[in-house]
Amino acid sequence: MAFAKQADKFACYEEAIQNPRKDVIFLTKTFQSEFHRKALRLREDFCGTAAISREFISSDFERFAVGVDIDSRAIDWCIEHGLSSLHSGSDRLELVLADCREFQDTRCYDIISANNYSLFLLTSRIDLIKYLKRVKECLDPSHGMFICDLTGGSDCFVKRKVKRQCGSLVYIWEQEGYNFIDASWQCALSFLFRDGSSLKRCFQYTWRLWTIAEVMDALYEVGFNKIRVWFSDLDEAEEFVYEETSNISGTVKSWNAIIAAV
């Protein structure tokens, strides 16, 4: 039987795209450097299979996490496969099936994260501001931090296909079109296996390609007081190598950025 027939798209995504251990190290070290205390409460918005939340609670027995996502298939996968892989601590992870833009949460968190370009799912400024206001309300007022990531560069504006070997499979990233009027970006993700079979376009996206400046403006508007930016120039390295910066000049074909706001 072809590998693709047996493949699970969520397992492929975790293997090829995510590095939750690296993400959690960054989240917790950044929080520690800002507040000189340990982060204990995380909410992972747009969590998908909650890989970051699972790693967060595994990293310290005092830690608690909430993962929120609107996709019931991803949540169900996490319950069936993700939680079962934990040696202990599954009682410290709560999964919520909800739209992050509408989720009414009364709890208070040290960190709220929106990884894997999740802010691009918010395709209007009204939705972006609404979401960030809810985030601000749910962060601890004395030591709360919001962290998200973005991508960009001139290569985003052209149709192209990128292939990259990741473990036992190849992921194929296709950029299908960019609209300069509304900044909408059409992309798809496929996986290719060593027997030549593939999961074609198993993840498809219609995103709003927000810039760093637009996100920073929105964060300040909803009440955040300090913003830090880490930048990785993907023209110079295939792997993400982040450096904190306040100035990015010149033309960069492809980049990633992490934003932390307090």
Coordinates of C-alpha atoms in Angstrom, one line a residue:
M1 CA 0.0 0.0 0.0
A2 CA 1.3 3.5 -0.9
F3 CA 2.6 5.4 2.1
A4 CA 0.2 8.3 1.4
K5 CA -2.8 5.9 1.8
Q6 CA -1.6 5.2 5.4
A7 CA -0.4 8.7 6.2
D8 CA -2.0 11.0 8.7
K9 CA -1.8 14.7 7.7
F10 CA -1.6 15.9 11.3
A11 CA 1.3 13.6 12.1
C12 CA 3.0 14.8 8.9
Y13 CA 2.5 18.4 9.9
E14 CA 4.0 17.9 13.3
E15 CA 7.0 16.0 11.8
A16 CA 7.7 18.4 8.9
I17 CA 6.7 21.8 10.2
Q18 CA 6.7 22.0 14.0
N19 CA 9.5 22.1 16.5
P20 CA 7.6 22.5 19.8
R21 CA 10.6 21.9 22.0
K22 CA 12.4 24.8 20.4
D23 CA 9.3 27.0 20.5
V24 CA 8.7 26.3 24.2
I25 CA 12.4 27.1 25.0
F26 CA 12.0 30.4 23.2
L27 CA 8.7 31.2 24.9
T28 CA 9.9 30.5 28.4
K29 CA 13.3 32.1 28.1
T30 CA 11.8 35.3 26.6
F31 CA 9.3 35.4 29.5
Q32 CA 12.0 34.7 32.0
S33 CA 14.2 37.5 30.6
E34 CA 11.4 40.0 30.7
F35 CA 9.8 39.2 34.1
H36 CA 12.5 37.3 36.0
R37 CA 10.1 34.5 36.9
K38 CA 9.0 31.2 35.5
A39 CA 6.0 31.0 33.1
L40 CA 3.5 28.6 34.4
R41 CA 0.2 29.3 32.5
L42 CA 0.0 29.1 28.7
R43 CA -2.8 29.5 26.3
E44 CA -2.0 28.3 22.8
D45 CA -4.5 30.0 20.4
F46 CA -5.1 28.4 17.0
C47 CA -3.4 25.4 18.5
G48 CA -4.2 22.7 16.0
T49 CA -2.9 19.5 17.6
A50 CA -1.6 21.5 20.6
A51 CA 2.0 20.4 20.1
I52 CA 3.3 23.5 21.9
S53 CA 0.9 23.0 24.8
R54 CA 1.9 19.4 25.2
E55 CA 5.6 20.3 25.2
F56 CA 4.9 23.2 27.7
I57 CA 3.3 21.0 30.3
S58 CA 5.9 18.2 29.8
S59 CA 8.7 20.7 30.5
D60 CA 7.7 21.4 34.1
F61 CA 5.2 19.6 36.4
E62 CA 3.9 23.0 37.7
R63 CA 2.9 24.1 34.2
F64 CA -0.7 24.3 32.9
A65 CA -1.9 24.9 29.3
V66 CA -5.1 25.6 27.4
G67 CA -5.2 24.9 23.6
V68 CA -7.9 26.6 21.6
D69 CA -8.8 25.8 18.0
I70 CA -11.9 25.8 15.8
D71 CA -11.0 22.6 13.9
S72 CA -12.5 19.6 15.7
R73 CA -10.4 17.2 13.6
A74 CA -7.2 18.6 15.0
I75 CA -8.5 18.6 18.6
D76 CA -9.7 15.0 18.2
W77 CA -6.3 14.0 16.8
C78 CA -4.6 15.5 19.9
I79 CA -6.9 13.7 22.2
E80 CA -6.4 10.3 20.5
H81 CA -2.7 10.6 19.6
G82 CA -1.1 13.6 21.3
L83 CA -2.3 13.1 24.8
S84 CA -1.6 9.4 24.8
S85 CA 2.1 10.1 24.0
L86 CA 2.5 12.1 27.2
H87 CA 4.1 10.2 30.1
S88 CA 2.2 12.3 32.6
G89 CA 0.5 15.6 33.0
S90 CA -2.4 15.3 30.5
D91 CA -4.6 16.5 33.3
R92 CA -2.8 19.9 33.1
L93 CA -3.8 20.4 29.5
E94 CA -7.3 21.6 28.6
L95 CA -8.4 21.5 25.0
V96 CA -11.2 23.9 23.9
L97 CA -13.1 23.7 20.6
A98 CA -13.8 27.3 19.8
D99 CA -13.1 30.3 17.5
C100 CA -10.2 32.2 19.1
R101 CA -11.9 35.4 18.0
E102 CA -15.0 34.7 20.0
F103 CA -13.7 32.5 22.9
Q104 CA -14.9 33.9 26.2
D105 CA -12.1 33.1 28.7
T106 CA -12.2 34.2 32.3
R107 CA -8.8 32.8 33.2
C108 CA -5.5 34.8 33.4
Y109 CA -2.3 33.6 31.6
D110 CA 1.4 34.3 31.7
I111 CA 1.8 33.7 28.0
I112 CA -0.7 33.6 25.1
S113 CA 0.8 32.4 21.8
A114 CA -0.4 32.4 18.2
N115 CA 2.2 30.4 16.3
N116 CA 2.5 29.0 12.8
Y117 CA 1.4 32.4 11.2
S118 CA -2.0 32.1 12.9
L119 CA -2.6 35.9 12.8
F120 CA -2.8 35.6 9.0
L121 CA -6.2 33.8 9.6
L122 CA -7.6 37.1 10.7
T123 CA -8.2 38.7 7.4
S124 CA -9.5 42.2 8.4
R125 CA -8.1 44.8 10.8
I126 CA -11.4 44.7 12.7
D127 CA -10.9 41.0 13.4
L128 CA -7.2 41.5 14.3
I129 CA -8.0 44.3 16.8
K130 CA -10.9 42.3 18.3
Y131 CA -8.7 39.3 18.8
L132 CA -5.8 41.2 20.3
K133 CA -8.1 43.0 22.7
R134 CA -9.4 39.6 24.0
V135 CA -5.8 38.5 24.3
K136 CA -4.8 41.6 26.4
E137 CA -7.8 41.0 28.7
C138 CA -6.7 37.4 29.4
L139 CA -3.0 38.2 30.2
D140 CA -1.8 38.7 33.8
P141 CA -1.7 42.5 34.1
S142 CA 1.6 42.3 36.0
H143 CA 3.5 39.8 33.9
G144 CA 1.6 38.8 30.8
M145 CA 3.2 38.3 27.4
F146 CA 1.7 37.7 23.9
I147 CA 3.9 36.0 21.3
C148 CA 3.3 35.4 17.6
D149 CA 5.2 34.8 14.4
L150 CA 5.0 36.2 10.9
T151 CA 6.5 35.6 7.5
G152 CA 7.1 37.8 4.6
G153 CA 9.5 39.1 1.9
S154 CA 9.3 39.8 -1.8
D155 CA 9.1 36.0 -2.6
C156 CA 5.6 36.0 -1.1
F157 CA 4.2 38.0 -4.0
V158 CA 5.1 35.5 -6.7
K159 CA 3.8 32.0 -7.5
R160 CA 6.4 29.5 -6.4
K161 CA 6.8 26.0 -5.0
V162 CA 9.3 25.1 -2.3
K163 CA 10.4 21.5 -1.5
R164 CA 12.2 20.6 1.7
Q165 CA 13.3 17.3 3.1
C166 CA 12.1 16.9 6.7
G167 CA 12.8 13.5 8.3
S168 CA 11.2 10.7 6.4
L169 CA 9.1 13.0 4.1
V170 CA 9.3 16.1 1.9
Y171 CA 7.0 18.9 2.4
I172 CA 5.9 21.0 -0.5
W173 CA 4.9 24.6 0.0
E174 CA 3.0 26.2 -2.9
Q175 CA 2.2 29.9 -3.1
E176 CA -0.6 30.2 -5.5
G177 CA -1.3 33.9 -5.6
Y178 CA -1.1 37.3 -3.8
N179 CA -3.7 40.1 -4.1
F180 CA -2.1 43.5 -3.7
I181 CA -5.5 45.1 -3.1
D182 CA -6.5 43.2 0.0
A183 CA -3.2 41.5 0.9
S184 CA -4.8 38.1 0.6
W185 CA -2.4 35.2 0.1
Q186 CA -3.3 31.8 -1.3
C187 CA -1.1 28.9 -0.2
A188 CA -1.2 25.1 0.1
L189 CA 0.9 22.4 1.8
S190 CA 1.5 18.9 0.5
F191 CA 3.6 16.0 1.6
L192 CA 5.7 13.7 -0.6
F193 CA 6.8 10.2 0.6
R194 CA 9.8 8.2 -0.4
D195 CA 7.7 5.7 -2.4
G196 CA 6.6 8.6 -4.6
S197 CA 3.1 8.9 -3.3
S198 CA 1.8 12.1 -1.8
L199 CA -0.8 13.8 0.2
K200 CA -1.7 16.7 -2.1
R201 CA -2.9 20.0 -0.8
C202 CA -4.0 18.5 2.5
F203 CA -3.7 22.0 4.1
Q204 CA -5.0 25.0 2.2
Y205 CA -4.8 28.6 3.3
T206 CA -6.4 31.9 2.4
W207 CA -4.4 34.3 4.6
R208 CA -4.0 38.0 5.1
L209 CA -0.3 38.8 4.8
W210 CA 0.1 41.2 7.7
T211 CA 3.4 43.1 8.0
I212 CA 5.4 43.5 11.2
A213 CA 4.5 47.2 11.3
E214 CA 0.8 46.5 11.0
V215 CA 0.8 44.0 13.8
M216 CA 2.9 46.3 16.0
D217 CA 0.4 49.2 15.4
A218 CA -2.5 46.9 16.4
L219 CA -0.7 45.7 19.5
Y220 CA 0.0 49.2 20.7
E221 CA -3.6 50.2 19.9
V222 CA -5.1 47.6 22.2
G223 CA -2.8 48.6 25.1
F224 CA 0.5 46.7 24.9
N225 CA 3.4 48.9 26.0
K226 CA 6.5 47.2 24.9
I227 CA 7.2 45.1 21.8
R228 CA 10.3 43.1 20.9
V229 CA 11.0 41.7 17.4
W230 CA 13.3 38.8 16.4
F231 CA 14.1 38.5 12.7
S232 CA 15.4 35.6 10.6
D233 CA 16.6 36.2 7.1
L234 CA 15.9 33.0 5.1
D235 CA 17.9 34.3 2.1
E236 CA 21.0 33.6 4.2
A237 CA 20.1 30.3 5.9
E238 CA 17.5 27.6 5.3
E239 CA 17.0 27.2 9.0
F240 CA 15.5 29.9 11.3
V241 CA 18.3 31.8 13.0
Y242 CA 16.6 34.7 14.9
E243 CA 18.3 37.9 16.1
E244 CA 16.5 40.6 18.1
T245 CA 16.4 43.8 16.1
S246 CA 14.7 47.2 15.8
N247 CA 15.7 47.8 12.3
I248 CA 15.4 45.8 9.1
S249 CA 16.6 47.4 5.9
G250 CA 17.2 46.4 2.3
T251 CA 15.4 43.8 0.3
V252 CA 14.8 40.4 1.8
K253 CA 13.2 37.7 -0.4
S254 CA 12.1 35.6 2.5
W255 CA 12.0 36.1 6.2
N256 CA 10.4 35.0 9.5
A257 CA 9.8 37.1 12.5
I258 CA 8.7 36.6 16.1
I259 CA 7.0 39.3 18.0
A260 CA 6.7 39.5 21.8
A261 CA 4.4 42.1 23.4
V262 CA 3.9 43.0 27.1

